[in-house]
Amino acid sequence: MGRIRGWQRRHWRERSKAERVELQSVITWGLSIWAFSGTWLVLPLAGDLRHDTLPVVLGVLLLLVGVLQCLWANLLTRPALDHFLGRAPLAPRRLAFPAVLLGLGIALVLALRLTSGIEPFSGRLLLGAILTAFGFVYALVVPPRPYLVRGTLTGAACMALFAVTGSTAVEVVWIGCVVAFCLLFSLAACRCGAWTLSVLWEAERAREIEARLAVAEERLRFGRDLHDVMGRNLAVIALKRPGTPEAAAK
């Protein structure tokens, strides 16, 4: 309990309100990525995967890719947020490995569907988990318009791949719906939250500037009062000094 209280004092109580909200947002994003992977990736693989050698191998590889995606997303969440808030730029090369994991995950989902290793509904959930794990970070790095354009192209490519491999028209349409949902959800959950944080930080900086101006104004007022008091005292001393006409008249 002492360690917990020490951590709370060191990492929570000593932070400003904006820092607390930012820390809470980063933790929430990180947990949300794992929650999506747990419900949309682990559960379908555990309950719907066909127990043959090839589907099991593909499922294990997909699970490994999902875990790596979550770990990498957690590592990049803070740098991506700093990039969005203008604190420090995020090097594009840091997104290369997550992009490779995204492509590998889509390929594994497609392979599972080709081998009939999983049902169509579960396959759509797997694809959504892979896309969301990448989209949570990517939505913070690029502006909304390029994000939507590239997401639309990715969705079209996924629909084309599933259509070429023999999926029905209904399943292809559902693939497009899943991609659109993941695209918009990642944008709304992360970028809107980051925008709220930017507004909060601007308000925090405005309060700091207002406090500094109040201190400076108080110093100026004190200086003016001191100047007036000293001026009156010096005037009185000059009047009482012997040899002056005013002192002689008294």
Backbone as JSON, one array per atom type, in Angstrom:
{
  "sequence": "MGRIRGWQRRHWRERSKAERVELQSVITWGLSIWAFSGTWLVLPLAGDLRHDTLPVVLGVLLLLVGVLQCLWANLLTRPALDHFLGRAPLAPRRLAFPAVLLGLGIALVLALRLTSGIEPFSGRLLLGAILTAFGFVYALVVPPRPYLVRGTLTGAACMALFAVTGSTAVEVVWIGCVVAFCLLFSLAACRCGAWTLSVLWEAERAREIEARLAVAEERLRFGRDLHDVMGRNLAVIALKRPGTPEAAAK",
  "N": [[0.83, -1.21, 0.0], [1.99, 1.18, 0.7], [3.77, 1.61, -1.42], [1.93, 1.92, -3.47], [0.63, 4.28, -2.65], [2.82, 5.98, -2.78], [3.38, 5.91, -5.54], [1.01, 7.08, -6.42], [1.2, 9.68, -5.37], [3.5, 10.52, -6.7], [2.98, 10.17, -9.44], [0.43, 11.08, -9.95], [-0.9, 12.96, -8.12], [0.89, 15.06, -8.18], [0.68, 16.01, -10.71], [-0.7, 18.31, -13.12], [-4.12, 19.32, -13.91], [-4.55, 19.06, -16.67], [-2.45, 17.33, -17.34], [-3.24, 15.08, -15.95], [-5.63, 14.4, -17.27], [-4.58, 13.85, -19.79], [-2.9, 11.65, -19.24], [-4.83, 9.81, -18.41], [-6.26, 9.55, -20.81], [-4.35, 8.41, -22.53], [-3.91, 5.95, -21.25], [-6.49, 4.88, -21.46], [-6.78, 4.64, -24.26], [-4.76, 2.76, -24.75], [-5.72, 0.5, -23.3], [-8.11, 0.11, -24.67], [-7.28, -0.79, -27.17], [-6.28, -3.32, -26.53], [-8.65, -4.42, -25.57], [-10.25, -4.53, -27.88], [-8.74, -6.33, -29.4], [-8.92, -8.54, -27.75], [-11.67, -9.19, -27.78], [-12.43, -9.2, -30.49], [-10.5, -10.64, -31.76], [-9.14, -12.71, -30.22], [-11.29, -14.16, -29.03], [-12.93, -15.0, -31.34], [-10.99, -16.62, -32.61], [-10.55, -18.54, -30.65], [-13.05, -19.75, -30.38], [-14.12, -20.36, -32.9], [-12.33, -21.34, -34.71], [-11.28, -23.72, -37.07], [-10.22, -26.96, -36.24], [-7.81, -27.97, -37.61], [-4.58, -28.69, -39.04], [-3.4, -26.63, -40.73], [-5.24, -24.36, -40.5], [-4.97, -23.95, -37.72], [-2.26, -23.3, -37.46], [-2.2, -20.93, -38.99], [-3.99, -19.43, -37.44], [-2.58, -19.19, -35.0], [-0.36, -17.71, -35.86], [-1.7, -15.38, -36.63], [-2.71, -14.56, -34.17], [-0.3, -13.98, -32.87], [0.57, -11.86, -34.47], [-1.46, -10.03, -33.83], [-0.95, -9.57, -31.08], [1.61, -8.4, -31.23], [0.89, -6.12, -32.66], [-0.7, -4.78, -30.77], [1.16, -4.32, -28.7], [3.03, -2.72, -30.05], [1.41, -0.58, -30.75], [0.78, 0.46, -28.23], [3.33, 1.35, -27.52], [3.68, 3.39, -29.34], [1.66, 5.21, -28.89], [1.97, 7.42, -27.1], [4.18, 8.91, -28.37], [2.82, 9.44, -30.81], [0.71, 11.03, -29.92], [2.17, 13.21, -28.93], [3.15, 14.1, -31.35], [0.76, 14.92, -32.59], [0.01, 17.03, -30.89], [1.99, 18.8, -31.41], [4.42, 18.75, -30.07], [6.66, 17.09, -30.51], [7.95, 15.79, -33.52], [6.9, 12.78, -35.2], [8.81, 10.27, -36.49], [8.45, 9.0, -39.79], [9.42, 6.43, -40.3], [8.94, 4.97, -38.04], [6.43, 3.99, -38.26], [6.64, 1.98, -40.03], [7.02, -0.75, -39.29], [4.52, -1.32, -37.89], [2.86, -1.03, -40.18], [3.71, -3.15, -41.75], [2.92, -5.26, -40.09], [0.17, -4.84, -40.25], [-0.39, -5.42, -42.99], [0.44, -8.11, -43.0], [-1.34, -9.21, -41.16], [-3.83, -8.85, -42.48], [-3.37, -10.49, -44.69], [-3.19, -13.0, -43.41], [-5.77, -13.28, -42.35], [-7.19, -13.41, -44.74], [-6.09, -15.78, -45.75], [-7.05, -17.62, -43.89], [-9.77, -17.51, -44.51], [-9.69, -18.47, -47.12], [-8.9, -21.1, -46.75], [-11.08, -22.03, -45.46], [-10.93, -21.97, -42.73], [-12.21, -20.53, -40.82], [-15.34, -19.06, -39.95], [-17.34, -16.77, -41.99], [-18.39, -14.54, -40.49], [-16.78, -14.45, -38.18], [-14.36, -14.07, -39.47], [-14.66, -11.45, -40.39], [-14.64, -10.08, -37.97], [-12.02, -10.61, -37.13], [-10.59, -9.22, -39.09], [-11.43, -6.63, -38.49], [-10.29, -6.26, -35.94], [-7.55, -6.27, -36.55], [-7.35, -4.0, -38.21], [-8.22, -1.94, -36.49], [-6.29, -1.89, -34.44], [-4.12, -0.82, -35.77], [-5.23, 1.56, -36.75], [-5.77, 3.18, -34.51], [-3.4, 4.44, -33.74], [-2.51, 5.5, -36.18], [-4.45, 7.36, -36.82], [-3.8, 9.52, -35.25], [-1.51, 10.48, -36.35], [-1.63, 11.29, -39.06], [-3.34, 13.84, -41.01], [-6.99, 14.33, -41.08], [-8.13, 14.16, -43.74], [-6.18, 12.86, -45.54], [-6.06, 10.5, -44.04], [-8.68, 9.44, -44.25], [-8.81, 9.08, -47.02], [-6.73, 7.21, -47.53], [-7.61, 5.17, -45.87], [-10.0, 4.51, -47.16], [-9.01, 3.53, -49.58], [-7.63, 1.32, -48.59], [-9.79, -0.16, -47.62], [-11.16, -0.65, -50.05], [-9.23, -2.22, -51.31], [-9.2, -4.46, -49.61], [-11.82, -5.4, -49.97], [-11.7, -6.04, -52.7], [-9.75, -8.09, -52.67], [-11.02, -10.08, -51.14], [-13.18, -10.52, -52.79], [-11.97, -11.52, -55.12], [-10.98, -13.91, -54.19], [-13.15, -15.55, -54.03], [-15.26, -14.93, -52.29], [-18.64, -14.3, -51.32], [-20.98, -11.83, -52.65], [-22.41, -10.58, -50.63], [-20.77, -11.0, -48.39], [-18.53, -9.55, -49.18], [-19.56, -6.96, -49.19], [-20.11, -6.72, -46.46], [-17.5, -6.79, -45.52], [-16.58, -4.31, -46.46], [-18.22, -2.68, -44.87], [-17.27, -3.27, -42.3], [-14.63, -2.33, -42.48], [-15.15, 0.41, -42.91], [-16.42, 1.03, -40.47], [-14.34, 0.54, -38.58], [-12.5, 2.39, -39.5], [-13.79, 4.92, -39.11], [-14.39, 4.75, -36.4], [-11.84, 4.61, -35.16], [-10.88, 7.11, -35.91], [-12.72, 8.83, -34.65], [-12.49, 8.07, -31.94], [-9.78, 8.45, -31.24], [-8.62, 10.77, -32.56], [-10.51, 12.8, -32.07], [-10.5, 12.75, -29.28], [-7.82, 13.5, -28.87], [-7.91, 16.07, -29.95], [-9.58, 17.32, -28.08], [-7.84, 17.22, -25.9], [-5.85, 18.97, -26.85], [-7.26, 21.41, -26.84], [-7.7, 21.6, -24.1], [-5.06, 21.84, -23.18], [-4.4, 24.29, -24.33], [-6.13, 25.96, -22.91], [-5.0, 25.57, -20.4], [-2.45, 26.71, -20.75], [-3.28, 29.32, -21.25], [-4.32, 30.01, -18.74], [-1.97, 29.9, -17.25], [-0.52, 32.0, -18.44], [-2.22, 34.11, -17.8], [-1.99, 34.04, -15.01], [0.74, 34.74, -14.74], [0.68, 37.32, -15.83], [-0.97, 38.55, -13.96], [0.69, 38.46, -11.71], [2.8, 40.06, -12.64], [1.42, 42.48, -12.99], [0.72, 43.01, -10.35], [3.24, 43.42, -9.25], [3.99, 45.73, -10.63], [2.06, 47.51, -9.62], [2.79, 47.51, -6.92], [5.32, 48.62, -7.2], [4.66, 51.18, -8.16], [3.23, 52.18, -5.95], [5.25, 52.11, -4.01], [7.01, 53.92, -5.17], [5.5, 56.3, -5.0], [5.24, 56.56, -2.2], [7.92, 56.77, -1.38], [8.57, 59.03, -2.82], [6.96, 61.01, -1.55], [8.04, 60.9, 1.04], [10.69, 61.73, 0.57], [10.16, 64.28, -0.34], [9.14, 65.44, 2.0], [11.38, 65.26, 3.64], [13.1, 66.95, 2.25], [11.81, 69.39, 2.59], [12.02, 69.8, 5.34], [14.71, 70.14, 5.73], [17.42, 72.06, 7.09], [18.1, 75.45, 6.18], [16.63, 75.68, 3.92], [14.14, 77.62, 2.18], [11.53, 77.01, 2.99], [11.9, 75.74, 5.44], [13.03, 77.89, 6.88], [10.91, 79.65, 6.92], [9.2, 78.38, 8.64]],
  "CA": [[0.0, 0.0, 0.0], [2.88, 2.34, 0.72], [4.26, 1.82, -2.78], [0.82, 2.46, -4.27], [0.46, 5.69, -2.28], [3.96, 6.72, -3.33], [3.16, 6.07, -6.98], [-0.08, 8.03, -6.62], [1.72, 11.03, -5.13], [4.53, 10.86, -7.68], [2.51, 10.13, -10.82], [-0.93, 11.58, -10.13], [-1.22, 14.17, -7.37], [1.79, 16.14, -8.55], [0.37, 16.43, -12.08], [-1.77, 19.28, -13.3], [-5.36, 18.72, -14.4], [-4.34, 18.68, -18.07], [-1.58, 16.15, -17.37], [-4.04, 13.93, -15.49], [-6.54, 14.01, -18.35], [-3.78, 13.25, -20.85], [-2.49, 10.31, -18.8], [-6.02, 8.96, -18.45], [-6.59, 9.28, -22.21], [-3.37, 7.46, -23.08], [-4.2, 4.63, -20.67], [-7.75, 4.41, -22.04], [-6.5, 4.19, -25.63], [-4.0, 1.51, -24.7], [-6.6, -0.59, -22.88], [-9.11, -0.12, -25.71], [-6.67, -1.63, -28.2], [-6.26, -4.71, -26.03], [-10.03, -4.9, -25.48], [-10.68, -4.91, -29.22], [-8.05, -7.56, -29.8], [-9.42, -9.65, -26.97], [-13.04, -9.57, -28.16], [-12.57, -9.39, -31.93], [-9.43, -11.5, -32.3], [-8.9, -13.91, -29.42], [-12.52, -14.95, -28.88], [-13.26, -15.74, -32.57], [-10.02, -17.69, -32.86], [-10.73, -19.6, -29.66], [-14.33, -20.43, -30.47], [-14.61, -20.66, -34.25], [-11.25, -21.81, -35.58], [-11.35, -25.15, -37.41], [-9.1, -27.63, -35.61], [-6.92, -28.67, -38.52], [-3.21, -28.21, -38.89], [-3.16, -25.36, -41.4], [-5.95, -23.27, -39.83], [-4.4, -23.69, -36.39], [-0.99, -22.57, -37.65], [-2.56, -19.57, -39.4], [-4.58, -18.75, -36.29], [-1.52, -18.85, -34.05], [0.39, -16.6, -36.44], [-2.54, -14.18, -36.56], [-2.72, -14.14, -32.77], [0.99, -13.37, -32.61], [0.55, -10.55, -35.13], [-2.33, -9.16, -33.04], [-0.25, -9.18, -29.85], [2.65, -7.45, -31.61], [0.22, -4.87, -33.0], [-1.11, -4.09, -29.54], [2.37, -3.84, -28.02], [3.61, -1.63, -30.81], [0.49, 0.56, -30.64], [0.99, 1.05, -26.9], [4.6, 2.08, -27.52], [3.6, 4.56, -30.23], [0.54, 6.11, -28.56], [2.48, 8.68, -26.55], [4.83, 9.71, -29.42], [1.83, 9.92, -31.77], [0.0, 12.16, -29.29], [3.09, 14.36, -28.95], [3.17, 14.58, -32.74], [-0.5, 15.63, -32.83], [0.0, 18.26, -30.1], [3.08, 19.67, -31.86], [5.56, 18.75, -29.15], [7.81, 16.45, -31.17], [7.5, 15.05, -34.72], [7.06, 11.32, -35.22], [9.48, 9.85, -37.72], [7.61, 8.04, -40.55], [9.95, 5.06, -40.26], [8.42, 4.27, -36.86], [5.18, 3.36, -38.65], [6.91, 0.94, -41.04], [6.76, -2.07, -38.72], [3.07, -1.52, -37.77], [2.27, -1.22, -41.5], [4.02, -4.54, -42.16], [2.03, -6.11, -39.31], [-1.18, -4.69, -40.81], [-0.47, -6.22, -44.21], [0.55, -9.52, -42.66], [-2.59, -9.62, -40.53], [-4.87, -8.97, -43.52], [-3.06, -11.69, -45.48], [-3.52, -14.18, -42.63], [-7.24, -13.4, -42.33], [-7.59, -13.87, -46.07], [-5.7, -17.18, -45.86], [-8.0, -18.39, -43.11], [-11.01, -17.62, -45.26], [-9.45, -19.33, -48.29], [-8.83, -22.49, -46.29], [-12.3, -22.31, -44.69], [-10.54, -22.21, -41.35], [-13.05, -19.77, -39.91], [-16.58, -18.64, -40.58], [-17.28, -15.39, -42.5], [-18.61, -13.53, -39.45], [-15.56, -14.36, -37.38], [-13.32, -13.47, -40.31], [-14.84, -10.0, -40.38], [-14.18, -9.59, -36.66], [-10.55, -10.65, -37.15], [-10.12, -8.11, -39.91], [-11.67, -5.4, -37.74], [-9.3, -6.14, -34.87], [-6.27, -5.91, -37.16], [-7.43, -2.62, -38.69], [-8.36, -1.01, -35.37], [-5.01, -1.78, -33.74], [-3.28, 0.11, -36.55], [-5.89, 2.85, -36.93], [-5.74, 4.01, -33.31], [-2.19, 5.27, -33.78], [-2.4, 6.19, -37.46], [-5.38, 8.49, -36.82], [-3.16, 10.65, -34.59], [-0.3, 10.9, -37.06], [-1.93, 11.95, -40.34], [-4.56, 14.65, -40.99], [-8.2, 13.53, -41.37], [-8.41, 13.88, -45.15], [-5.36, 11.71, -46.0], [-6.43, 9.3, -43.3], [-9.89, 8.88, -44.84], [-8.51, 8.62, -48.38], [-5.94, 5.97, -47.46], [-8.47, 4.15, -45.3], [-10.92, 4.08, -48.21], [-8.25, 2.69, -50.5], [-7.39, 0.04, -47.91], [-11.05, -0.9, -47.63], [-11.41, -1.13, -51.41], [-8.31, -3.33, -51.58], [-9.67, -5.63, -48.87], [-13.02, -5.91, -50.65], [-11.27, -6.67, -53.95], [-9.06, -9.35, -52.36], [-12.0, -11.08, -50.73], [-14.01, -10.85, -53.96], [-11.18, -12.35, -56.03], [-10.77, -15.24, -53.61], [-14.37, -16.35, -54.06], [-16.25, -14.57, -51.29], [-19.92, -13.87, -51.89], [-21.18, -10.38, -52.7], [-22.84, -10.12, -49.3], [-19.6, -10.97, -47.52], [-17.68, -8.44, -49.62], [-20.19, -5.74, -48.68], [-19.86, -6.69, -45.02], [-16.08, -6.42, -45.34], [-16.53, -2.86, -46.6], [-18.85, -2.06, -43.69], [-16.35, -3.42, -41.17], [-13.52, -1.4, -42.69], [-15.66, 1.77, -42.68], [-16.63, 1.2, -39.04], [-13.04, 0.66, -37.91], [-11.9, 3.65, -39.94], [-14.44, 6.04, -38.45], [-14.26, 4.6, -34.95], [-10.49, 5.01, -34.77], [-10.78, 8.56, -36.08], [-13.51, 9.51, -33.62], [-12.02, 7.76, -30.59], [-8.44, 8.96, -30.96], [-8.35, 12.14, -33.0], [-11.38, 13.71, -31.33], [-9.96, 12.84, -27.93], [-6.59, 14.3, -28.91], [-8.3, 17.47, -30.15], [-10.03, 17.79, -26.77], [-6.64, 17.45, -25.11], [-5.2, 20.19, -27.33], [-8.03, 22.54, -26.31], [-7.44, 21.66, -22.66], [-3.72, 22.38, -22.97], [-4.45, 25.72, -24.64], [-6.73, 26.63, -21.75], [-4.01, 25.52, -19.32], [-1.44, 27.72, -21.04], [-3.9, 30.63, -21.07], [-4.37, 30.28, -17.3], [-0.61, 30.21, -16.79], [-0.18, 33.36, -18.88], [-3.03, 35.03, -17.0], [-1.39, 34.11, -13.68], [1.98, 35.52, -14.82], [0.31, 38.72, -16.02], [-1.47, 39.06, -12.68], [1.85, 38.69, -10.85], [3.51, 41.24, -13.15], [0.62, 43.67, -12.68], [0.84, 43.28, -8.91], [4.57, 44.0, -9.03], [3.95, 47.12, -11.1], [1.29, 48.3, -8.66], [3.62, 47.68, -5.74], [6.38, 49.57, -7.54], [4.09, 52.53, -8.21], [2.95, 52.61, -4.57], [6.53, 52.38, -3.35], [7.53, 55.16, -5.73], [4.74, 57.41, -4.42], [5.58, 56.71, -0.78], [9.29, 57.28, -1.3], [8.56, 60.42, -3.3], [6.43, 61.88, -0.51], [9.01, 60.96, 2.14], [11.82, 62.57, 0.16], [9.7, 65.67, -0.36], [9.07, 65.91, 3.39], [12.77, 65.45, 4.12], [13.66, 68.15, 1.61], [11.18, 70.58, 3.18], [12.49, 69.98, 6.71], [16.14, 70.3, 5.8], [17.79, 73.44, 7.45], [18.63, 76.28, 5.12], [15.68, 75.84, 2.8], [13.2, 78.71, 2.46], [10.37, 76.51, 3.7], [12.29, 75.54, 6.84], [13.23, 79.21, 7.49], [9.62, 80.26, 7.17], [8.65, 77.74, 9.83]],
  "C": [[0.86, 1.25, 0.0], [3.42, 2.65, -0.66], [3.17, 2.4, -3.67], [0.59, 3.93, -3.95], [1.6, 6.53, -2.82], [3.82, 6.95, -4.81], [2.07, 7.09, -7.24], [0.39, 9.45, -6.4], [2.66, 11.45, -6.24], [3.96, 11.01, -9.07], [1.1, 10.71, -11.0], [-1.15, 12.92, -9.41], [-0.34, 15.35, -7.77], [1.56, 16.64, -9.97], [-0.72, 17.49, -12.08], [-3.01, 18.57, -13.83], [-5.21, 18.26, -15.85], [-3.47, 17.43, -18.17], [-2.35, 14.91, -16.91], [-4.98, 13.45, -16.6], [-5.76, 13.34, -19.48], [-3.34, 11.84, -20.48], [-3.67, 9.36, -18.85], [-6.4, 8.6, -19.88], [-5.64, 8.26, -22.81], [-3.63, 6.05, -22.54], [-5.47, 4.04, -21.27], [-7.55, 3.9, -23.46], [-5.75, 2.86, -25.63], [-4.86, 0.32, -24.3], [-7.65, -0.91, -23.95], [-8.55, -0.99, -26.82], [-6.65, -3.09, -27.78], [-7.68, -5.27, -25.93], [-10.56, -5.33, -26.85], [-10.02, -6.2, -29.66], [-8.58, -8.77, -29.03], [-10.79, -10.13, -27.42], [-13.17, -9.89, -29.64], [-11.52, -10.31, -32.53], [-9.32, -12.81, -31.52], [-10.16, -14.78, -29.34], [-12.93, -15.66, -30.17], [-12.28, -16.87, -32.87], [-10.21, -18.85, -31.89], [-12.01, -20.4, -29.87], [-14.73, -20.9, -31.84], [-13.55, -21.21, -35.19], [-11.37, -23.32, -35.8], [-10.08, -25.85, -36.94], [-8.39, -28.56, -36.59], [-5.55, -28.02, -38.46], [-3.01, -26.82, -39.48], [-3.95, -24.21, -40.75], [-5.39, -22.94, -38.45], [-3.11, -22.9, -36.5], [-1.28, -21.12, -38.05], [-3.17, -18.78, -38.24], [-3.55, -18.33, -35.26], [-0.68, -17.68, -34.56], [-0.4, -15.3, -36.37], [-2.62, -13.66, -35.13], [-1.42, -13.46, -32.39], [1.07, -11.98, -33.24], [-0.31, -9.56, -34.34], [-1.66, -8.68, -31.76], [0.84, -8.16, -30.16], [2.04, -6.1, -31.99], [-0.15, -4.09, -31.75], [0.1, -3.53, -28.79], [2.95, -2.63, -28.73], [2.73, -0.38, -30.74], [0.63, 1.24, -29.29], [2.29, 1.85, -26.83], [4.51, 3.38, -28.32], [2.51, 5.55, -29.85], [1.04, 7.45, -28.04], [3.24, 9.5, -27.59], [3.85, 10.24, -30.46], [1.04, 11.09, -31.21], [0.88, 13.39, -29.24], [3.19, 14.95, -30.35], [1.91, 15.39, -33.04], [-0.51, 16.98, -32.11], [1.14, 19.21, -30.48], [4.27, 19.71, -30.94], [6.82, 18.19, -29.8], [7.3, 15.67, -32.37], [7.76, 13.57, -34.58], [7.67, 10.92, -36.55], [8.62, 8.83, -38.47], [8.11, 6.61, -40.48], [9.42, 4.27, -39.07], [7.08, 3.59, -37.15], [5.4, 2.22, -39.65], [6.57, -0.44, -40.49], [5.26, -2.29, -38.47], [2.38, -1.71, -39.12], [2.52, -2.63, -42.02], [3.11, -5.51, -41.4], [0.6, -6.04, -39.83], [-1.35, -5.54, -42.07], [-0.41, -7.71, -43.94], [-0.74, -10.04, -42.02], [-3.72, -9.78, -41.53], [-4.64, -10.21, -44.35], [-3.43, -12.97, -44.72], [-5.04, -14.38, -42.51], [-7.74, -13.93, -43.66], [-7.25, -15.36, -46.26], [-6.63, -18.08, -45.05], [-9.33, -18.56, -43.83], [-10.84, -18.54, -46.48], [-9.45, -20.81, -47.92], [-10.07, -22.91, -45.51], [-11.98, -22.63, -43.24], [-11.4, -21.49, -40.35], [-14.27, -19.3, -40.67], [-16.5, -17.18, -41.03], [-17.45, -14.32, -41.42], [-17.37, -13.36, -38.59], [-14.41, -13.76, -38.18], [-13.44, -11.96, -40.36], [-14.39, -9.39, -39.06], [-12.65, -9.57, -36.6], [-9.99, -9.48, -37.94], [-10.31, -6.78, -39.18], [-10.66, -5.19, -36.63], [-7.95, -5.7, -35.42], [-6.26, -4.45, -37.6], [-7.48, -1.62, -37.55], [-7.04, -0.82, -34.63], [-4.05, -0.84, -34.47], [-3.9, 1.5, -36.62], [-5.83, 3.74, -35.73], [-4.53, 4.94, -33.31], [-2.14, 6.1, -35.06], [-3.32, 7.4, -37.52], [-4.77, 9.72, -36.15], [-2.02, 11.24, -35.4], [-0.61, 11.7, -38.31], [-3.2, 12.79, -40.2], [-5.78, 13.83, -41.41], [-8.4, 13.19, -42.84], [-7.51, 12.78, -45.7], [-5.7, 10.41, -45.29], [-7.66, 8.63, -43.93], [-9.63, 8.35, -46.25], [-7.76, 7.3, -48.35], [-6.76, 4.84, -46.85], [-9.47, 3.62, -46.32], [-10.23, 3.18, -49.22], [-7.95, 1.32, -49.89], [-8.66, -0.81, -47.89], [-11.38, -1.45, -49.0], [-10.5, -2.3, -51.75], [-8.75, -4.6, -50.85], [-10.9, -6.25, -49.55], [-12.65, -6.62, -51.95], [-10.59, -8.01, -53.7], [-10.05, -10.43, -51.96], [-12.9, -11.48, -51.91], [-13.26, -11.77, -54.91], [-11.04, -13.77, -55.51], [-12.07, -16.04, -53.46], [-15.39, -16.04, -53.0], [-17.53, -14.1, -51.98], [-20.03, -12.35, -51.86], [-21.59, -9.82, -51.35], [-21.65, -10.02, -48.35], [-18.68, -9.82, -47.9], [-18.25, -7.11, -49.12], [-19.98, -5.61, -47.18], [-18.41, -6.33, -44.7], [-15.93, -4.9, -45.46], [-17.13, -2.14, -45.41], [-17.93, -2.13, -42.47], [-15.18, -2.44, -41.29], [-13.97, 0.03, -42.42], [-15.87, 2.03, -41.19], [-15.31, 1.4, -38.31], [-12.36, 1.98, -38.26], [-12.48, 4.83, -39.17], [-14.32, 5.95, -36.94], [-12.89, 5.03, -34.46], [-10.33, 6.53, -34.87], [-11.51, 9.29, -34.97], [-12.93, 9.29, -32.23], [-10.7, 8.43, -30.27], [-8.27, 10.42, -31.34], [-9.24, 13.14, -32.27], [-10.92, 13.86, -29.89], [-8.69, 13.66, -27.88], [-6.89, 15.78, -29.13], [-8.81, 18.08, -28.85], [-8.85, 18.08, -25.86], [-5.92, 18.73, -25.55], [-5.93, 21.44, -26.83], [-7.77, 22.71, -24.82], [-6.07, 22.24, -22.37], [-3.66, 23.87, -23.32], [-5.07, 26.51, -23.49], [-5.77, 26.66, -20.57], [-2.93, 26.57, -19.53], [-2.01, 29.13, -20.87], [-3.99, 30.99, -19.59], [-2.99, 30.61, -16.75], [-0.2, 31.62, -17.2], [-0.95, 34.39, -18.07], [-2.45, 35.17, -15.59], [-0.1, 34.93, -13.69], [1.69, 37.0, -15.01], [-0.21, 39.33, -14.72], [-0.32, 39.36, -11.72], [2.62, 39.93, -11.31], [2.75, 42.52, -12.85], [0.71, 44.03, -11.21], [2.2, 43.88, -8.58], [4.61, 45.45, -9.49], [3.18, 48.01, -10.14], [2.1, 48.56, -7.39], [4.74, 48.68, -6.0], [5.86, 51.0, -7.6], [3.8, 53.06, -6.8], [4.23, 52.95, -3.83], [7.14, 53.69, -3.85], [6.8, 56.37, -5.14], [5.11, 57.66, -2.98], [6.97, 57.3, -0.63], [9.36, 58.72, -1.78], [8.04, 61.38, -2.25], [7.4, 62.02, 0.65], [10.2, 61.85, 1.78], [11.41, 64.03, 0.1], [9.62, 66.24, 1.04], [10.45, 66.17, 3.95], [13.38, 66.71, 3.53], [13.07, 69.42, 2.21], [11.71, 70.86, 4.57], [13.98, 70.22, 6.82], [16.5, 71.76, 6.14], [18.38, 74.17, 6.27], [17.7, 76.46, 3.98], [14.71, 76.95, 3.14], [12.0, 78.21, 3.26], [10.68, 76.3, 5.16], [12.48, 76.86, 7.57], [11.9, 79.87, 7.8], [8.95, 79.67, 8.4], [9.38, 78.18, 11.08]]
}
